[in-house]
Amino acid sequence: MRQTDPFPFTYLMHRALLVADGKPPVALEVTFQYSAEQAFTVVMTLHVSGIEAEWSLSREQLVKGLRRHDGCGDVAMWPVARPGGEDVIRVRLGPASNHVVVEVCRAVLTAWLNETLRLIPRGSEAQLVLYGLTSNDAPNVIAHT
């Protein structure tokens, strides 16, 4: 994971679950990274047994996925309310026929996504992409674990 960036960025390191139908869940570390350099994208890295798998996700899709099912193709996400437990967001990675599902605490992901929205507000992403952002433009780091 890149912990330095010439652009404003934030990242979240979090414990999550890899879930599969009929199998016990597997705990894993997951890192979400967001940088003004790629203002529309969140990079999600799964850390399992010394192996890292990286996925590029749409920040907008993650925000929508906090409230309702969003996505098709290789990436989809949706909230799951757990009776008597913490609410989670399920993120399906890969095609429906061959995929993994990662569960992330909804409250933790919501708080971190709000940080990304403070860093680069919705609707201003295109300005960064179209006009560019230099490394001298308000660099800062927000980290959550």
mmCIF file of N, CA and C in Angstrom:
data_model
loop_
_atom_site.group_PDB
_atom_site.id
_atom_site.type_symbol
_atom_site.label_atom_id
_atom_site.label_comp_id
_atom_site.label_asym_id
_atom_site.label_seq_id
_atom_site.Cartn_x
_atom_site.Cartn_y
_atom_site.Cartn_z
ATOM 1 N N MET A 1 0.838 -1.185 0.000
ATOM 2 C CA MET A 1 0.000 0.000 0.000
ATOM 3 C C MET A 1 0.880 1.244 0.000
ATOM 4 N N ARG A 2 0.506 2.177 -0.793
ATOM 5 C CA ARG A 2 1.229 3.438 -0.895
ATOM 6 C C ARG A 2 0.750 4.362 0.226
ATOM 7 N N GLN A 3 1.624 4.700 1.167
ATOM 8 C CA GLN A 3 1.233 5.573 2.277
ATOM 9 C C GLN A 3 1.752 6.992 2.105
ATOM 10 N N THR A 4 2.383 7.254 0.996
ATOM 11 C CA THR A 4 2.763 8.628 0.655
ATOM 12 C C THR A 4 2.205 8.903 -0.725
ATOM 13 N N ASP A 5 1.886 10.138 -0.966
ATOM 14 C CA ASP A 5 1.252 10.512 -2.223
ATOM 15 C C ASP A 5 1.448 12.012 -2.380
ATOM 16 N N PRO A 6 1.846 12.487 -3.555
ATOM 17 C CA PRO A 6 1.982 13.936 -3.723
ATOM 18 C C PRO A 6 0.624 14.637 -3.797
ATOM 19 N N PHE A 7 -0.447 13.873 -3.874
ATOM 20 C CA PHE A 7 -1.802 14.408 -3.951
ATOM 21 C C PHE A 7 -2.524 14.179 -2.628
ATOM 22 N N PRO A 8 -3.549 14.970 -2.317
ATOM 23 C CA PRO A 8 -4.343 14.686 -1.113
ATOM 24 C C PRO A 8 -4.913 13.273 -1.202
ATOM 25 N N PHE A 9 -4.800 12.528 -0.110
ATOM 26 C CA PHE A 9 -5.312 11.164 -0.116
ATOM 27 C C PHE A 9 -5.703 10.728 1.285
ATOM 28 N N THR A 10 -6.444 9.628 1.336
ATOM 29 C CA THR A 10 -6.824 9.018 2.602
ATOM 30 C C THR A 10 -6.873 7.506 2.401
ATOM 31 N N TYR A 11 -6.667 6.777 3.481
ATOM 32 C CA TYR A 11 -6.788 5.328 3.386
ATOM 33 C C TYR A 11 -7.393 4.769 4.664
ATOM 34 N N LEU A 12 -7.944 3.575 4.527
ATOM 35 C CA LEU A 12 -8.574 2.869 5.632
ATOM 36 C C LEU A 12 -8.024 1.457 5.658
ATOM 37 N N MET A 13 -7.482 1.047 6.794
ATOM 38 C CA MET A 13 -7.078 -0.341 6.998
ATOM 39 C C MET A 13 -8.110 -0.940 7.945
ATOM 40 N N HIS A 14 -8.690 -2.061 7.544
ATOM 41 C CA HIS A 14 -9.829 -2.597 8.288
ATOM 42 C C HIS A 14 -9.843 -4.122 8.237
ATOM 43 N N ARG A 15 -10.371 -4.712 9.288
ATOM 44 C CA ARG A 15 -10.565 -6.168 9.347
ATOM 45 C C ARG A 15 -11.914 -6.468 8.711
ATOM 46 N N ALA A 16 -11.960 -7.411 7.800
ATOM 47 C CA ALA A 16 -13.188 -7.748 7.092
ATOM 48 C C ALA A 16 -13.342 -9.269 7.067
ATOM 49 N N LEU A 17 -14.417 -9.719 6.443
ATOM 50 C CA LEU A 17 -14.660 -11.146 6.296
ATOM 51 C C LEU A 17 -14.836 -11.498 4.831
ATOM 52 N N LEU A 18 -14.248 -12.606 4.443
ATOM 53 C CA LEU A 18 -14.480 -13.198 3.143
ATOM 54 C C LEU A 18 -15.571 -14.236 3.363
ATOM 55 N N VAL A 19 -16.704 -14.097 2.690
ATOM 56 C CA VAL A 19 -17.835 -14.997 2.946
ATOM 57 C C VAL A 19 -18.196 -15.767 1.679
ATOM 58 N N ALA A 20 -18.605 -17.014 1.876
ATOM 59 C CA ALA A 20 -19.050 -17.865 0.769
ATOM 60 C C ALA A 20 -20.208 -18.709 1.282
ATOM 61 N N ASP A 21 -21.164 -18.952 0.408
ATOM 62 C CA ASP A 21 -22.320 -19.747 0.795
ATOM 63 C C ASP A 21 -21.898 -21.119 1.307
ATOM 64 N N GLY A 22 -22.403 -21.479 2.482
ATOM 65 C CA GLY A 22 -22.154 -22.793 3.038
ATOM 66 C C GLY A 22 -20.783 -23.012 3.633
ATOM 67 N N LYS A 23 -19.955 -21.986 3.669
ATOM 68 C CA LYS A 23 -18.607 -22.124 4.225
ATOM 69 C C LYS A 23 -18.420 -21.125 5.350
ATOM 70 N N PRO A 24 -17.572 -21.458 6.331
ATOM 71 C CA PRO A 24 -17.323 -20.484 7.397
ATOM 72 C C PRO A 24 -16.595 -19.261 6.849
ATOM 73 N N PRO A 25 -16.909 -18.060 7.376
ATOM 74 C CA PRO A 25 -16.222 -16.850 6.913
ATOM 75 C C PRO A 25 -14.735 -16.875 7.276
ATOM 76 N N VAL A 26 -13.941 -16.198 6.465
ATOM 77 C CA VAL A 26 -12.498 -16.117 6.672
ATOM 78 C C VAL A 26 -12.154 -14.655 6.945
ATOM 79 N N ALA A 27 -11.471 -14.394 8.065
ATOM 80 C CA ALA A 27 -11.055 -13.025 8.394
ATOM 81 C C ALA A 27 -9.888 -12.626 7.503
ATOM 82 N N LEU A 28 -9.880 -11.361 7.094
ATOM 83 C CA LEU A 28 -8.789 -10.834 6.299
ATOM 84 C C LEU A 28 -8.673 -9.353 6.551
ATOM 85 N N GLU A 29 -7.518 -8.802 6.191
ATOM 86 C CA GLU A 29 -7.314 -7.364 6.239
ATOM 87 C C GLU A 29 -7.666 -6.798 4.871
ATOM 88 N N VAL A 30 -8.282 -5.631 4.883
ATOM 89 C CA VAL A 30 -8.607 -4.948 3.644
ATOM 90 C C VAL A 30 -8.163 -3.496 3.779
ATOM 91 N N THR A 31 -7.625 -2.952 2.702
ATOM 92 C CA THR A 31 -7.215 -1.557 2.677
ATOM 93 C C THR A 31 -7.994 -0.854 1.571
ATOM 94 N N PHE A 32 -8.583 0.281 1.922
ATOM 95 C CA PHE A 32 -9.219 1.148 0.940
ATOM 96 C C PHE A 32 -8.337 2.380 0.808
ATOM 97 N N GLN A 33 -8.028 2.787 -0.439
ATOM 98 C CA GLN A 33 -7.205 3.970 -0.690
ATOM 99 C C GLN A 33 -7.946 4.909 -1.631
ATOM 100 N N TYR A 34 -7.867 6.202 -1.320
ATOM 101 C CA TYR A 34 -8.493 7.206 -2.168
ATOM 102 C C TYR A 34 -7.522 8.359 -2.335
ATOM 103 N N SER A 35 -7.303 8.769 -3.576
ATOM 104 C CA SER A 35 -6.372 9.857 -3.866
ATOM 105 C C SER A 35 -7.013 10.833 -4.837
ATOM 106 N N ALA A 36 -6.711 12.112 -4.666
ATOM 107 C CA ALA A 36 -7.174 13.136 -5.600
ATOM 108 C C ALA A 36 -6.602 12.899 -6.996
ATOM 109 N N GLU A 37 -5.524 12.142 -7.083
ATOM 110 C CA GLU A 37 -4.927 11.834 -8.380
ATOM 111 C C GLU A 37 -5.903 11.050 -9.267
ATOM 112 N N GLN A 38 -6.695 10.181 -8.637
ATOM 113 C CA GLN A 38 -7.728 9.412 -9.338
ATOM 114 C C GLN A 38 -9.034 9.612 -8.580
ATOM 115 N N ALA A 39 -9.615 10.770 -8.752
ATOM 116 C CA ALA A 39 -10.703 11.234 -7.887
ATOM 117 C C ALA A 39 -11.985 10.422 -7.982
ATOM 118 N N PHE A 40 -12.175 9.638 -9.023
ATOM 119 C CA PHE A 40 -13.387 8.834 -9.152
ATOM 120 C C PHE A 40 -13.213 7.424 -8.571
ATOM 121 N N THR A 41 -11.985 7.066 -8.203
ATOM 122 C CA THR A 41 -11.641 5.680 -7.907
ATOM 123 C C THR A 41 -11.220 5.449 -6.458
ATOM 124 N N VAL A 42 -11.684 4.328 -5.909
ATOM 125 C CA VAL A 42 -11.187 3.812 -4.626
ATOM 126 C C VAL A 42 -10.492 2.494 -4.950
ATOM 127 N N VAL A 43 -9.276 2.335 -4.459
ATOM 128 C CA VAL A 43 -8.553 1.074 -4.645
ATOM 129 C C VAL A 43 -8.746 0.245 -3.379
ATOM 130 N N MET A 44 -9.273 -0.961 -3.567
ATOM 131 C CA MET A 44 -9.517 -1.886 -2.456
ATOM 132 C C MET A 44 -8.510 -3.024 -2.596
ATOM 133 N N THR A 45 -7.705 -3.228 -1.546
ATOM 134 C CA THR A 45 -6.712 -4.298 -1.556
ATOM 135 C C THR A 45 -7.066 -5.315 -0.489
ATOM 136 N N LEU A 46 -7.182 -6.575 -0.898
ATOM 137 C CA LEU A 46 -7.431 -7.671 0.034
ATOM 138 C C LEU A 46 -6.093 -8.294 0.390
ATOM 139 N N HIS A 47 -5.848 -8.475 1.682
ATOM 140 C CA HIS A 47 -4.598 -9.061 2.168
ATOM 141 C C HIS A 47 -4.936 -10.411 2.796
ATOM 142 N N VAL A 48 -4.548 -11.502 2.119
ATOM 143 C CA VAL A 48 -4.866 -12.847 2.601
ATOM 144 C C VAL A 48 -3.617 -13.707 2.510
ATOM 145 N N SER A 49 -3.158 -14.201 3.652
ATOM 146 C CA SER A 49 -2.022 -15.137 3.704
ATOM 147 C C SER A 49 -0.827 -14.662 2.896
ATOM 148 N N GLY A 50 -0.484 -13.383 3.041
ATOM 149 C CA GLY A 50 0.682 -12.839 2.358
ATOM 150 C C GLY A 50 0.463 -12.504 0.888
ATOM 151 N N ILE A 51 -0.737 -12.707 0.395
ATOM 152 C CA ILE A 51 -1.065 -12.399 -0.996
ATOM 153 C C ILE A 51 -1.974 -11.169 -1.010
ATOM 154 N N GLU A 52 -1.754 -10.286 -1.971
ATOM 155 C CA GLU A 52 -2.597 -9.096 -2.103
ATOM 156 C C GLU A 52 -3.330 -9.128 -3.432
ATOM 157 N N ALA A 53 -4.623 -8.860 -3.377
ATOM 158 C CA ALA A 53 -5.440 -8.729 -4.592
ATOM 159 C C ALA A 53 -6.025 -7.329 -4.584
ATOM 160 N N GLU A 54 -5.811 -6.603 -5.676
ATOM 161 C CA GLU A 54 -6.213 -5.197 -5.749
ATOM 162 C C GLU A 54 -7.351 -5.025 -6.750
ATOM 163 N N TRP A 55 -8.366 -4.266 -6.331
ATOM 164 C CA TRP A 55 -9.515 -3.955 -7.180
ATOM 165 C C TRP A 55 -9.708 -2.444 -7.221
ATOM 166 N N SER A 56 -9.998 -1.922 -8.401
ATOM 167 C CA SER A 56 -10.351 -0.508 -8.543
ATOM 168 C C SER A 56 -11.870 -0.407 -8.562
ATOM 169 N N LEU A 57 -12.413 0.376 -7.628
ATOM 170 C CA LEU A 57 -13.854 0.530 -7.486
ATOM 171 C C LEU A 57 -14.242 1.979 -7.712
ATOM 172 N N SER A 58 -15.470 2.191 -8.067
ATOM 173 C CA SER A 58 -16.012 3.536 -8.198
ATOM 174 C C SER A 58 -16.389 4.062 -6.817
ATOM 175 N N ARG A 59 -15.888 5.249 -6.458
ATOM 176 C CA ARG A 59 -16.279 5.830 -5.172
ATOM 177 C C ARG A 59 -17.786 6.047 -5.133
ATOM 178 N N GLU A 60 -18.349 6.512 -6.227
ATOM 179 C CA GLU A 60 -19.791 6.763 -6.289
ATOM 180 C C GLU A 60 -20.572 5.472 -6.050
ATOM 181 N N GLN A 61 -20.106 4.376 -6.613
ATOM 182 C CA GLN A 61 -20.778 3.094 -6.406
ATOM 183 C C GLN A 61 -20.705 2.668 -4.933
ATOM 184 N N LEU A 62 -19.555 2.881 -4.305
ATOM 185 C CA LEU A 62 -19.438 2.569 -2.880
ATOM 186 C C LEU A 62 -20.416 3.399 -2.052
ATOM 187 N N VAL A 63 -20.518 4.682 -2.359
ATOM 188 C CA VAL A 63 -21.436 5.558 -1.627
ATOM 189 C C VAL A 63 -22.883 5.075 -1.807
ATOM 190 N N LYS A 64 -23.257 4.758 -3.034
ATOM 191 C CA LYS A 64 -24.613 4.256 -3.286
ATOM 192 C C LYS A 64 -24.843 2.916 -2.597
ATOM 193 N N GLY A 65 -23.820 2.065 -2.591
ATOM 194 C CA GLY A 65 -23.917 0.747 -1.979
ATOM 195 C C GLY A 65 -24.119 0.774 -0.474
ATOM 196 N N LEU A 66 -23.882 1.919 0.153
ATOM 197 C CA LEU A 66 -24.147 2.044 1.591
ATOM 198 C C LEU A 66 -25.647 1.962 1.881
ATOM 199 N N ARG A 67 -26.482 2.305 0.886
ATOM 200 C CA ARG A 67 -27.930 2.393 1.105
ATOM 201 C C ARG A 67 -28.758 1.371 0.336
ATOM 202 N N ARG A 68 -28.224 0.899 -0.805
ATOM 203 C CA ARG A 68 -29.001 -0.026 -1.641
ATOM 204 C C ARG A 68 -28.053 -0.813 -2.536
ATOM 205 N N HIS A 69 -28.581 -1.858 -3.148
ATOM 206 C CA HIS A 69 -27.772 -2.653 -4.075
ATOM 207 C C HIS A 69 -27.349 -1.761 -5.239
ATOM 208 N N ASP A 70 -26.080 -1.843 -5.606
ATOM 209 C CA ASP A 70 -25.590 -1.091 -6.750
ATOM 210 C C ASP A 70 -24.518 -1.922 -7.440
ATOM 211 N N GLY A 71 -24.565 -1.930 -8.751
ATOM 212 C CA GLY A 71 -23.535 -2.593 -9.519
ATOM 213 C C GLY A 71 -24.039 -3.797 -10.281
ATOM 214 N N CYS A 72 -23.271 -4.120 -11.308
ATOM 215 C CA CYS A 72 -23.514 -5.309 -12.117
ATOM 216 C C CYS A 72 -22.164 -5.685 -12.714
ATOM 217 N N GLY A 73 -22.105 -6.735 -13.459
ATOM 218 C CA GLY A 73 -20.817 -7.139 -14.006
ATOM 219 C C GLY A 73 -19.914 -7.687 -12.923
ATOM 220 N N ASP A 74 -18.674 -7.213 -12.894
ATOM 221 C CA ASP A 74 -17.686 -7.769 -11.967
ATOM 222 C C ASP A 74 -17.735 -7.202 -10.554
ATOM 223 N N VAL A 75 -18.450 -6.102 -10.335
ATOM 224 C CA VAL A 75 -18.491 -5.500 -8.996
ATOM 225 C C VAL A 75 -19.925 -5.113 -8.649
ATOM 226 N N ALA A 76 -20.351 -5.540 -7.468
ATOM 227 C CA ALA A 76 -21.653 -5.124 -6.936
ATOM 228 C C ALA A 76 -21.504 -4.991 -5.425
ATOM 229 N N MET A 77 -22.341 -4.160 -4.825
ATOM 230 C CA MET A 77 -22.307 -4.000 -3.363
ATOM 231 C C MET A 77 -23.696 -3.678 -2.855
ATOM 232 N N TRP A 78 -23.925 -4.029 -1.584
ATOM 233 C CA TRP A 78 -25.230 -3.804 -0.987
ATOM 234 C C TRP A 78 -25.115 -3.882 0.529
ATOM 235 N N PRO A 79 -26.020 -3.188 1.228
ATOM 236 C CA PRO A 79 -26.020 -3.250 2.697
ATOM 237 C C PRO A 79 -26.759 -4.495 3.185
ATOM 238 N N VAL A 80 -26.304 -5.006 4.320
ATOM 239 C CA VAL A 80 -26.962 -6.146 4.970
ATOM 240 C C VAL A 80 -27.157 -5.779 6.431
ATOM 241 N N ALA A 81 -28.418 -5.805 6.870
ATOM 242 C CA ALA A 81 -28.722 -5.541 8.285
ATOM 243 C C ALA A 81 -28.649 -6.863 9.026
ATOM 244 N N ARG A 82 -27.885 -6.865 10.086
ATOM 245 C CA ARG A 82 -27.731 -8.068 10.900
ATOM 246 C C ARG A 82 -28.554 -7.922 12.169
ATOM 247 N N PRO A 83 -29.517 -8.794 12.389
ATOM 248 C CA PRO A 83 -30.280 -8.719 13.640
ATOM 249 C C PRO A 83 -29.340 -8.910 14.837
ATOM 250 N N GLY A 84 -29.325 -7.949 15.738
ATOM 251 C CA GLY A 84 -28.497 -8.049 16.936
ATOM 252 C C GLY A 84 -27.009 -7.898 16.688
ATOM 253 N N GLY A 85 -26.607 -7.516 15.506
ATOM 254 C CA GLY A 85 -25.187 -7.360 15.209
ATOM 255 C C GLY A 85 -24.938 -6.106 14.415
ATOM 256 N N GLU A 86 -23.679 -5.916 14.008
ATOM 257 C CA GLU A 86 -23.363 -4.711 13.238
ATOM 258 C C GLU A 86 -23.800 -4.878 11.788
ATOM 259 N N ASP A 87 -24.299 -3.809 11.217
ATOM 260 C CA ASP A 87 -24.654 -3.815 9.802
ATOM 261 C C ASP A 87 -23.373 -3.848 8.980
ATOM 262 N N VAL A 88 -23.432 -4.521 7.840
ATOM 263 C CA VAL A 88 -22.257 -4.660 6.984
ATOM 264 C C VAL A 88 -22.606 -4.243 5.559
ATOM 265 N N ILE A 89 -21.560 -4.005 4.794
ATOM 266 C CA ILE A 89 -21.676 -3.828 3.359
ATOM 267 C C ILE A 89 -21.027 -5.055 2.732
ATOM 268 N N ARG A 90 -21.744 -5.684 1.837
ATOM 269 C CA ARG A 90 -21.177 -6.803 1.090
ATOM 270 C C ARG A 90 -20.709 -6.287 -0.263
ATOM 271 N N VAL A 91 -19.483 -6.648 -0.610
ATOM 272 C CA VAL A 91 -18.897 -6.265 -1.895
ATOM 273 C C VAL A 91 -18.593 -7.555 -2.649
ATOM 274 N N ARG A 92 -19.273 -7.733 -3.791
ATOM 275 C CA ARG A 92 -19.016 -8.902 -4.638
ATOM 276 C C ARG A 92 -17.986 -8.504 -5.679
ATOM 277 N N LEU A 93 -16.905 -9.270 -5.746
ATOM 278 C CA LEU A 93 -15.812 -9.022 -6.689
ATOM 279 C C LEU A 93 -15.695 -10.208 -7.633
ATOM 280 N N GLY A 94 -15.837 -9.956 -8.903
ATOM 281 C CA GLY A 94 -15.765 -11.013 -9.905
ATOM 282 C C GLY A 94 -17.139 -11.287 -10.476
ATOM 283 N N PRO A 95 -17.181 -12.026 -11.584
ATOM 284 C CA PRO A 95 -18.465 -12.318 -12.216
ATOM 285 C C PRO A 95 -19.318 -13.216 -11.328
ATOM 286 N N ALA A 96 -20.628 -13.183 -11.551
ATOM 287 C CA ALA A 96 -21.560 -13.935 -10.712
ATOM 288 C C ALA A 96 -21.216 -15.426 -10.648
ATOM 289 N N SER A 97 -20.638 -15.963 -11.694
ATOM 290 C CA SER A 97 -20.328 -17.394 -11.725
ATOM 291 C C SER A 97 -19.044 -17.764 -10.977
ATOM 292 N N ASN A 98 -18.175 -16.799 -10.699
ATOM 293 C CA ASN A 98 -16.893 -17.080 -10.051
ATOM 294 C C ASN A 98 -16.441 -15.831 -9.316
ATOM 295 N N HIS A 99 -16.870 -15.672 -8.080
ATOM 296 C CA HIS A 99 -16.624 -14.417 -7.362
ATOM 297 C C HIS A 99 -16.297 -14.665 -5.890
ATOM 298 N N VAL A 100 -15.891 -13.604 -5.224
ATOM 299 C CA VAL A 100 -15.751 -13.596 -3.773
ATOM 300 C C VAL A 100 -16.638 -12.474 -3.241
ATOM 301 N N VAL A 101 -17.049 -12.621 -1.991
ATOM 302 C CA VAL A 101 -17.830 -11.577 -1.327
ATOM 303 C C VAL A 101 -17.095 -11.183 -0.058
ATOM 304 N N VAL A 102 -16.869 -9.887 0.078
ATOM 305 C CA VAL A 102 -16.183 -9.345 1.249
ATOM 306 C C VAL A 102 -17.205 -8.552 2.054
ATOM 307 N N GLU A 103 -17.236 -8.781 3.366
ATOM 308 C CA GLU A 103 -18.108 -8.026 4.263
ATOM 309 C C GLU A 103 -17.281 -7.027 5.052
ATOM 310 N N VAL A 104 -17.725 -5.769 5.019
ATOM 311 C CA VAL A 104 -17.048 -4.682 5.716
ATOM 312 C C VAL A 104 -18.060 -4.004 6.623
ATOM 313 N N CYS A 105 -17.642 -3.612 7.813
ATOM 314 C CA CYS A 105 -18.519 -2.905 8.747
ATOM 315 C C CYS A 105 -19.062 -1.632 8.079
ATOM 316 N N ARG A 106 -20.382 -1.523 8.042
ATOM 317 C CA ARG A 106 -21.012 -0.389 7.372
ATOM 318 C C ARG A 106 -20.639 0.943 8.020
ATOM 319 N N ALA A 107 -20.642 1.012 9.342
ATOM 320 C CA ALA A 107 -20.337 2.271 10.041
ATOM 321 C C ALA A 107 -18.907 2.727 9.754
ATOM 322 N N VAL A 108 -17.967 1.808 9.750
ATOM 323 C CA VAL A 108 -16.567 2.151 9.490
ATOM 324 C C VAL A 108 -16.392 2.635 8.052
ATOM 325 N N LEU A 109 -16.972 1.900 7.096
ATOM 326 C CA LEU A 109 -16.851 2.304 5.701
ATOM 327 C C LEU A 109 -17.546 3.640 5.448
ATOM 328 N N THR A 110 -18.703 3.857 6.080
ATOM 329 C CA THR A 110 -19.423 5.119 5.926
ATOM 330 C C THR A 110 -18.575 6.295 6.423
ATOM 331 N N ALA A 111 -17.981 6.139 7.596
ATOM 332 C CA ALA A 111 -17.149 7.216 8.160
ATOM 333 C C ALA A 111 -15.971 7.522 7.233
ATOM 334 N N TRP A 112 -15.335 6.492 6.706
ATOM 335 C CA TRP A 112 -14.192 6.716 5.830
ATOM 336 C C TRP A 112 -14.621 7.354 4.509
ATOM 337 N N LEU A 113 -15.714 6.884 3.918
ATOM 338 C CA LEU A 113 -16.191 7.497 2.674
ATOM 339 C C LEU A 113 -16.551 8.960 2.889
ATOM 340 N N ASN A 114 -17.075 9.297 4.066
ATOM 341 C CA ASN A 114 -17.342 10.708 4.366
ATOM 342 C C ASN A 114 -16.048 11.521 4.371
ATOM 343 N N GLU A 115 -14.955 10.920 4.834
ATOM 344 C CA GLU A 115 -13.647 11.601 4.774
ATOM 345 C C GLU A 115 -13.238 11.851 3.329
ATOM 346 N N THR A 116 -13.470 10.870 2.446
ATOM 347 C CA THR A 116 -13.111 11.079 1.040
ATOM 348 C C THR A 116 -13.946 12.202 0.437
ATOM 349 N N LEU A 117 -15.206 12.301 0.876
ATOM 350 C CA LEU A 117 -16.085 13.352 0.353
ATOM 351 C C LEU A 117 -15.700 14.732 0.881
ATOM 352 N N ARG A 118 -15.119 14.790 2.080
ATOM 353 C CA ARG A 118 -14.600 16.061 2.579
ATOM 354 C C ARG A 118 -13.321 16.446 1.824
ATOM 355 N N LEU A 119 -12.527 15.446 1.506
ATOM 356 C CA LEU A 119 -11.277 15.672 0.785
ATOM 357 C C LEU A 119 -11.551 16.175 -0.638
ATOM 358 N N ILE A 120 -12.404 15.482 -1.349
ATOM 359 C CA ILE A 120 -12.804 15.844 -2.712
ATOM 360 C C ILE A 120 -14.324 15.710 -2.774
ATOM 361 N N PRO A 121 -15.059 16.816 -2.682
ATOM 362 C CA PRO A 121 -16.528 16.749 -2.687
ATOM 363 C C PRO A 121 -17.080 16.162 -3.985
ATOM 364 N N ARG A 122 -18.250 15.517 -3.840
ATOM 365 C CA ARG A 122 -18.953 15.002 -5.019
ATOM 366 C C ARG A 122 -19.181 16.129 -6.009
ATOM 367 N N GLY A 123 -18.972 15.840 -7.260
ATOM 368 C CA GLY A 123 -19.180 16.833 -8.300
ATOM 369 C C GLY A 123 -17.926 17.603 -8.666
ATOM 370 N N SER A 124 -16.913 17.559 -7.817
ATOM 371 C CA SER A 124 -15.673 18.289 -8.142
ATOM 372 C C SER A 124 -14.595 17.363 -8.709
ATOM 373 N N GLU A 125 -14.881 16.059 -8.788
ATOM 374 C CA GLU A 125 -13.876 15.110 -9.282
ATOM 375 C C GLU A 125 -13.445 15.427 -10.706
ATOM 376 N N ALA A 126 -14.415 15.743 -11.555
ATOM 377 C CA ALA A 126 -14.103 15.980 -12.969
ATOM 378 C C ALA A 126 -13.160 17.170 -13.150
ATOM 379 N N GLN A 127 -13.284 18.181 -12.296
ATOM 380 C CA GLN A 127 -12.384 19.334 -12.392
ATOM 381 C C GLN A 127 -10.939 18.903 -12.170
ATOM 382 N N LEU A 128 -10.729 17.994 -11.239
ATOM 383 C CA LEU A 128 -9.373 17.513 -10.980
ATOM 384 C C LEU A 128 -8.844 16.738 -12.165
ATOM 385 N N VAL A 129 -9.705 15.936 -12.767
ATOM 386 C CA VAL A 129 -9.289 15.128 -13.903
ATOM 387 C C VAL A 129 -9.072 16.005 -15.134
ATOM 388 N N LEU A 130 -9.996 16.938 -15.378
ATOM 389 C CA LEU A 130 -9.911 17.772 -16.578
ATOM 390 C C LEU A 130 -8.806 18.815 -16.502
ATOM 391 N N TYR A 131 -8.653 19.446 -15.347
ATOM 392 C CA TYR A 131 -7.713 20.554 -15.231
ATOM 393 C C TYR A 131 -6.426 20.184 -14.523
ATOM 394 N N GLY A 132 -6.397 19.015 -13.914
ATOM 395 C CA GLY A 132 -5.199 18.555 -13.242
ATOM 396 C C GLY A 132 -5.051 19.154 -11.857
ATOM 397 N N LEU A 133 -4.346 18.447 -11.027
ATOM 398 C CA LEU A 133 -4.062 18.880 -9.664
ATOM 399 C C LEU A 133 -2.574 18.708 -9.467
ATOM 400 N N THR A 134 -1.909 19.719 -8.988
ATOM 401 C CA THR A 134 -0.472 19.599 -8.768
ATOM 402 C C THR A 134 -0.215 19.123 -7.351
ATOM 403 N N SER A 135 0.961 18.619 -7.121
ATOM 404 C CA SER A 135 1.307 18.126 -5.796
ATOM 405 C C SER A 135 1.380 19.250 -4.770
ATOM 406 N N ASN A 136 1.379 20.501 -5.201
ATOM 407 C CA ASN A 136 1.390 21.628 -4.276
ATOM 408 C C ASN A 136 -0.008 22.045 -3.830
ATOM 409 N N ASP A 137 -1.032 21.410 -4.385
ATOM 410 C CA ASP A 137 -2.404 21.770 -4.067
ATOM 411 C C ASP A 137 -2.879 21.060 -2.802
ATOM 412 N N ALA A 138 -2.775 21.737 -1.682
ATOM 413 C CA ALA A 138 -3.324 21.284 -0.387
ATOM 414 C C ALA A 138 -3.095 19.819 -0.079
ATOM 415 N N PRO A 139 -1.844 19.362 -0.042
ATOM 416 C CA PRO A 139 -1.629 17.964 0.274
ATOM 417 C C PRO A 139 -1.959 17.670 1.738
ATOM 418 N N ASN A 140 -2.639 16.567 1.953
ATOM 419 C CA ASN A 140 -2.905 16.109 3.313
ATOM 420 C C ASN A 140 -3.192 14.621 3.304
ATOM 421 N N VAL A 141 -3.136 14.040 4.469
ATOM 422 C CA VAL A 141 -3.352 12.613 4.621
ATOM 423 C C VAL A 141 -4.331 12.394 5.752
ATOM 424 N N ILE A 142 -5.288 11.538 5.522
ATOM 425 C CA ILE A 142 -6.222 11.147 6.559
ATOM 426 C C ILE A 142 -6.164 9.631 6.633
ATOM 427 N N ALA A 143 -5.792 9.086 7.765
ATOM 428 C CA ALA A 143 -5.660 7.631 7.896
ATOM 429 C C ALA A 143 -6.612 7.136 8.972
ATOM 430 N N HIS A 144 -7.198 5.988 8.707
ATOM 431 C CA HIS A 144 -8.087 5.336 9.666
ATOM 432 C C HIS A 144 -7.666 3.881 9.766
ATOM 433 N N THR A 145 -7.778 3.326 10.953
ATOM 434 C CA THR A 145 -7.520 1.888 11.117
ATOM 435 C C THR A 145 -8.632 1.278 11.921
#
